[in-house]
mmCIF file of C-alpha atoms in Angstrom:
data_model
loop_
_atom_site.group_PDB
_atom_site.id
_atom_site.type_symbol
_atom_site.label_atom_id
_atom_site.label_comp_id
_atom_site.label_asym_id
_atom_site.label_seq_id
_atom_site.Cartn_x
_atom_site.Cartn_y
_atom_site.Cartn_z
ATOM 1 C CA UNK A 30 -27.716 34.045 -43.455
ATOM 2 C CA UNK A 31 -25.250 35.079 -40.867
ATOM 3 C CA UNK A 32 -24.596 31.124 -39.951
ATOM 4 C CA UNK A 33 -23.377 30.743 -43.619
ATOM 5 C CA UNK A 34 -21.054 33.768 -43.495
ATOM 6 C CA UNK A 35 -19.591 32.765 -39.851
ATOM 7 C CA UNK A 36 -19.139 29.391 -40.973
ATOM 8 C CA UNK A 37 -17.706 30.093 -44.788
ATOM 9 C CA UNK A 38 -15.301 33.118 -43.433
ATOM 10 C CA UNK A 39 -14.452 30.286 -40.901
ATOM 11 C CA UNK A 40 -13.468 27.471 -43.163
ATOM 12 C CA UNK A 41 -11.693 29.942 -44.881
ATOM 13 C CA UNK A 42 -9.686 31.913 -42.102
ATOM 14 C CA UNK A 43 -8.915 28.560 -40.557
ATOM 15 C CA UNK A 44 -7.541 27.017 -43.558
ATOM 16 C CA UNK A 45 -5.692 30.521 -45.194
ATOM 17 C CA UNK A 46 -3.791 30.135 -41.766
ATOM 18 C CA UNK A 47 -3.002 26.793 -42.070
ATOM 19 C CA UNK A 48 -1.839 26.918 -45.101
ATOM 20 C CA UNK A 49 0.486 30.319 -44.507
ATOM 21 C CA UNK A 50 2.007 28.739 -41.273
ATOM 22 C CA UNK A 51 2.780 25.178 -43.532
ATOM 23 C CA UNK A 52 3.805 26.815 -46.410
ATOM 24 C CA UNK A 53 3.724 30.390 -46.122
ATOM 25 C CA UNK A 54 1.491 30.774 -49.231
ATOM 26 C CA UNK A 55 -2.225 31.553 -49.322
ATOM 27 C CA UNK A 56 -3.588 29.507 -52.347
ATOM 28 C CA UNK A 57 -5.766 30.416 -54.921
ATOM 29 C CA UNK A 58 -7.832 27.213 -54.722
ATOM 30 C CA UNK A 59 -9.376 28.910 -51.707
ATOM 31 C CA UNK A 60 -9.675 32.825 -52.259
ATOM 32 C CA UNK A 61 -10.986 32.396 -55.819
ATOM 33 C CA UNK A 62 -14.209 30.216 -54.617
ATOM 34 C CA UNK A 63 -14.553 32.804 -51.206
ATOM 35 C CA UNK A 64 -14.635 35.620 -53.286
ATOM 36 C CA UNK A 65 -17.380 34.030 -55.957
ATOM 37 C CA UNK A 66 -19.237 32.254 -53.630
ATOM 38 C CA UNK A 67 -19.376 36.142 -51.485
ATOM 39 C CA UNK A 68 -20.490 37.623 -54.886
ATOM 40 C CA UNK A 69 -23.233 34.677 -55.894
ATOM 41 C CA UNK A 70 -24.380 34.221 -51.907
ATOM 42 C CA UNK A 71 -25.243 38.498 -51.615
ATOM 43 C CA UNK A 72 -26.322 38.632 -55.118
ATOM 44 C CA UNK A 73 -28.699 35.523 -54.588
ATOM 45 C CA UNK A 74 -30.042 36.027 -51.377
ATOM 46 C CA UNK A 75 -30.129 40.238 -52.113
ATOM 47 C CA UNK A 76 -30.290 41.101 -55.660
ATOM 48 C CA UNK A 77 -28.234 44.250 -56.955
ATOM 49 C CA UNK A 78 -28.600 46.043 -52.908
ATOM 50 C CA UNK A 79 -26.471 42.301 -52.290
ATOM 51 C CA UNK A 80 -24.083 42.649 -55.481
ATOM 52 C CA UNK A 81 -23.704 46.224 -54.550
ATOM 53 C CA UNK A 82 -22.587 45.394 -50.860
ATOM 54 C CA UNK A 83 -20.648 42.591 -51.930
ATOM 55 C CA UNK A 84 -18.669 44.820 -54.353
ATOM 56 C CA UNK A 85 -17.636 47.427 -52.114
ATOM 57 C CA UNK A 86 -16.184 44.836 -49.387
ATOM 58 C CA UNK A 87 -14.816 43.176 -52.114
ATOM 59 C CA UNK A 88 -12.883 46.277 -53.561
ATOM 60 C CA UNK A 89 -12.032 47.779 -49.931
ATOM 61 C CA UNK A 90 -10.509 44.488 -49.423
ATOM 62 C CA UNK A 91 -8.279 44.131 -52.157
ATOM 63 C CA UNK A 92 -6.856 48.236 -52.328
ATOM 64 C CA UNK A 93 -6.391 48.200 -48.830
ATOM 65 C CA UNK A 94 -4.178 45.454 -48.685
ATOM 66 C CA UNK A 95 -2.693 45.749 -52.524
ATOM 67 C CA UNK A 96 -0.850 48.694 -51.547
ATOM 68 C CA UNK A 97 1.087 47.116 -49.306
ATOM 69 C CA UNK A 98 1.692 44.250 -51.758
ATOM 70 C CA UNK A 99 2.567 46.919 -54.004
ATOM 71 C CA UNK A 100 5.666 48.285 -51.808
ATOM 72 C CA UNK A 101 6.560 44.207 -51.444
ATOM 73 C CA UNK A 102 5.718 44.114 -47.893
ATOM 74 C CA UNK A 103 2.912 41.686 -48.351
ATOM 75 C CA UNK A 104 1.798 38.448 -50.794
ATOM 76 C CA UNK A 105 -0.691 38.215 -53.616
ATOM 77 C CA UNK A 106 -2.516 35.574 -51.196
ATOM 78 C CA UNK A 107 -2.830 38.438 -48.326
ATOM 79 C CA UNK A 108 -4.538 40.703 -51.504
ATOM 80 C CA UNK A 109 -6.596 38.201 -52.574
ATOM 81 C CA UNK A 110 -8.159 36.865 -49.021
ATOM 82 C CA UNK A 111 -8.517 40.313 -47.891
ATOM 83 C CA UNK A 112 -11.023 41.016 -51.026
ATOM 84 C CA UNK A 113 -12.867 37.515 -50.400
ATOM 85 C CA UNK A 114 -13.263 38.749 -46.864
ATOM 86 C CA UNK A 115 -14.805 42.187 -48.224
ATOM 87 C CA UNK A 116 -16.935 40.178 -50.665
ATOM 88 C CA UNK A 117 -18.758 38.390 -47.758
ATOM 89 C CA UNK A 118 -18.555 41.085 -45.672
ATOM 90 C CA UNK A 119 -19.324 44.603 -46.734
ATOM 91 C CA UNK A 120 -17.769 48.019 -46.800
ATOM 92 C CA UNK A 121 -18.731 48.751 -43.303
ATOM 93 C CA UNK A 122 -17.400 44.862 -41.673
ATOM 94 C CA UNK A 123 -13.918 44.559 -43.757
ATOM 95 C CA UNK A 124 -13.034 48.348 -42.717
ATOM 96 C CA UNK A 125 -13.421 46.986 -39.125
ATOM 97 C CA UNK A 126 -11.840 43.908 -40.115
ATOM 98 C CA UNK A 127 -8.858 45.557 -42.051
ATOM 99 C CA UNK A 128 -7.808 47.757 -39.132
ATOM 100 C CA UNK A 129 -8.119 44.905 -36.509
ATOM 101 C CA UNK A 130 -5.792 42.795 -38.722
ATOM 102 C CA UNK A 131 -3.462 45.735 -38.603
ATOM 103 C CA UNK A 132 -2.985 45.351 -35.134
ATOM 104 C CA UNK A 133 -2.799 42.006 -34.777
ATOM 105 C CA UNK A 134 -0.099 42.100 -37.717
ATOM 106 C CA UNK A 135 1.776 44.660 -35.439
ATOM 107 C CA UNK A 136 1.504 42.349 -32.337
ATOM 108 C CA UNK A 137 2.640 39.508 -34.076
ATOM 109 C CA UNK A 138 5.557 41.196 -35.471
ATOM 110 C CA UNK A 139 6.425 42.408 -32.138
ATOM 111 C CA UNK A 140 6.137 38.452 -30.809
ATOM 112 C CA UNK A 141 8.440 37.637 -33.388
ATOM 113 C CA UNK A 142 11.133 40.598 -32.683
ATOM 114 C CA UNK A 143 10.448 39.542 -28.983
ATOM 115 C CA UNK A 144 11.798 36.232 -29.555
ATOM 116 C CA UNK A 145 14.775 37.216 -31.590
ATOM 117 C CA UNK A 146 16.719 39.172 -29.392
ATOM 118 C CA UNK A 147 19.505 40.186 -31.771
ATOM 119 C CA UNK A 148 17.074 41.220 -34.797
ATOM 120 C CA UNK A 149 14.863 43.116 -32.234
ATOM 121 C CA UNK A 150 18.569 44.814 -31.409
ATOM 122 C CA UNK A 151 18.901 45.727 -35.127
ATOM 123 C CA UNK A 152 15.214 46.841 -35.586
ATOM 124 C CA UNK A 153 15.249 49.033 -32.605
ATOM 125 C CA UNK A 154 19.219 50.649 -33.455
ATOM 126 C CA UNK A 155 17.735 51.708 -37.269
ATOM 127 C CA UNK A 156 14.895 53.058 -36.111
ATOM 128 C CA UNK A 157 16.867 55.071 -33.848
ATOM 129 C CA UNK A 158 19.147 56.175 -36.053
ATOM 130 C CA UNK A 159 16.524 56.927 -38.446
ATOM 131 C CA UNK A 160 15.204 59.107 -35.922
ATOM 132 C CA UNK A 161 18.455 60.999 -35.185
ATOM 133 C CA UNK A 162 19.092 61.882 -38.533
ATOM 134 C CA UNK A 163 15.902 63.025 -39.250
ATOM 135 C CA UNK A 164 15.733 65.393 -36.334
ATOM 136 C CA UNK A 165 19.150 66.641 -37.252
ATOM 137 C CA UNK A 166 18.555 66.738 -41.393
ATOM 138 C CA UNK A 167 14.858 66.881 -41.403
ATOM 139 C CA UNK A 168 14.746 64.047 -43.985
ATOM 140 C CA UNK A 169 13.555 60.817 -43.425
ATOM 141 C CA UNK A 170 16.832 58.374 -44.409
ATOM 142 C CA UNK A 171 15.975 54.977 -43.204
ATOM 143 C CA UNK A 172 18.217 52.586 -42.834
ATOM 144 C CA UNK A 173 17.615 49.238 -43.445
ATOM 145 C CA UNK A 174 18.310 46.299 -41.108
ATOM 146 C CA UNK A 175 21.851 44.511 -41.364
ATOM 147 C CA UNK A 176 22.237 43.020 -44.459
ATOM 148 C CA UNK A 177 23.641 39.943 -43.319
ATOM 149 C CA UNK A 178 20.760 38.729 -40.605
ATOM 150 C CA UNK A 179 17.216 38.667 -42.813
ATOM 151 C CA UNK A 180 14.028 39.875 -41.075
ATOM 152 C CA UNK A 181 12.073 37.073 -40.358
ATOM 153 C CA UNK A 182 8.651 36.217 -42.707
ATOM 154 C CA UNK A 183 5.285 37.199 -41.013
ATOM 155 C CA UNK A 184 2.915 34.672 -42.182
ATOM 156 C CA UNK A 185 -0.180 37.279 -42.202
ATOM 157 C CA UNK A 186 -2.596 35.195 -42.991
ATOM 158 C CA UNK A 187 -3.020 35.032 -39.374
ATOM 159 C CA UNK A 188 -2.712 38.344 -38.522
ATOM 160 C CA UNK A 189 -5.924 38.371 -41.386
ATOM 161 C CA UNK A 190 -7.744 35.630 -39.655
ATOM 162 C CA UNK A 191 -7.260 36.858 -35.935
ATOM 163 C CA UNK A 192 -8.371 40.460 -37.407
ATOM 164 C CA UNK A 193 -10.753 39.441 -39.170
ATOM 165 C CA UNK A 194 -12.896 37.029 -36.056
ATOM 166 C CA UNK A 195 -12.038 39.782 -33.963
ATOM 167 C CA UNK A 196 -14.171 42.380 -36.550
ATOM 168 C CA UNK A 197 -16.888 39.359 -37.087
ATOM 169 C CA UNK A 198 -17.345 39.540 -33.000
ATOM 170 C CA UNK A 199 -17.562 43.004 -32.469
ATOM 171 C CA UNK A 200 -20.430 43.276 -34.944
ATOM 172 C CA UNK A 201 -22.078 40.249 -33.898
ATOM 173 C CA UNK A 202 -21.767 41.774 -30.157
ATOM 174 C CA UNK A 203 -22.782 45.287 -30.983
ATOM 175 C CA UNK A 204 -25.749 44.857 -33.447
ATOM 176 C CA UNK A 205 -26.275 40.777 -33.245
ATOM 177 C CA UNK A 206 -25.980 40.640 -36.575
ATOM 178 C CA UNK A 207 -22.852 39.983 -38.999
ATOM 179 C CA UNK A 208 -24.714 40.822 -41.890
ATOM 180 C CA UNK A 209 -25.382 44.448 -41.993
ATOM 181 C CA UNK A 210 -26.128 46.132 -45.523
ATOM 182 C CA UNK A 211 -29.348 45.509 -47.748
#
């Protein structure tokens, strides 16, 4: 059982990335079969325990990463490979995986500022600002960055799948299992 998990959440990862580098769009032609074929592999191969677990990583999945879709920070494809992730995963395996992806969506944005000197400039001068007026005001007024020079797209599909392989080796390390749950 864990082969088939390593090896779908693989396909998966591998080609969400692709696809969000290319064409910075996460299709639905490959969350809609992970997240059925999550549900139908726990449900077959566990009953109602395997629905059950499948559920909850499913619907960890998809809140934790709607509400940032919800403020427009993220894409419906982010959303919707998060919750296939949770559906093959668990409660317990997409928390892990959620939070790595997290950081490795903070790293990358930092990689990104890093190589654009004059945005980093502008990121780092708001945030500053934001700071001094809060400590003088005590309200939280953020600025945003310059109108004129966009913030560059994060494709976080791969901040998902480098979160997400990093979560599937801890648990393989620490219990030698991926599949934990029923």
């Amino acid at each position: 059982m864990d082969i088939l998990i390593v090896v779908a959440l693989a396909i998966a990862l591998v080609t969400a990335a692709v696809t969000d580098i290319r064409n910075q769009r996460i299709y639905n032609w490959l969350t809609f079969p992970l997240i059925i074929a999550g549900f139908a592999t726990h449900t077959v191969f566990g009953g109602f325990a395997g629905l059950k677990f499948a559920a909850g990583g499913f619907a960890l999945g998809f809140v934790a990463m709607a509400v940032p879709y919800f403020l427009g920070v993220m894409g419906a494809g982010d959303v919707k490979l998060m919750a296939g992730i949770g559906a093959w995963l668990g409660v317990e395996a997409t928390l892990v995986a959620f939070l790595f992806t997290c950081i490795a969506g903070g790293v990358y944005a930092l990689v990104v500022l890093a190589f654009n000197p004059s945005m980093c400039k502008t990121v780092l001068r708001n945030i500053a600002y934001t700071f001094l007026v809060f400590i003088g005001t005590r309200q939280f007024n953020f600025a945003s960055a310059d109108e004129q020079q966009a913030l560059p797209r994060l494709c976080y599909g791969v901040a998902i799948t480098v979160g997400t392989i990093g979560a599937m080796g801890i648990f393989a390390w620490d219990s030698g299992s991926i599949f934990v749950g029923y």
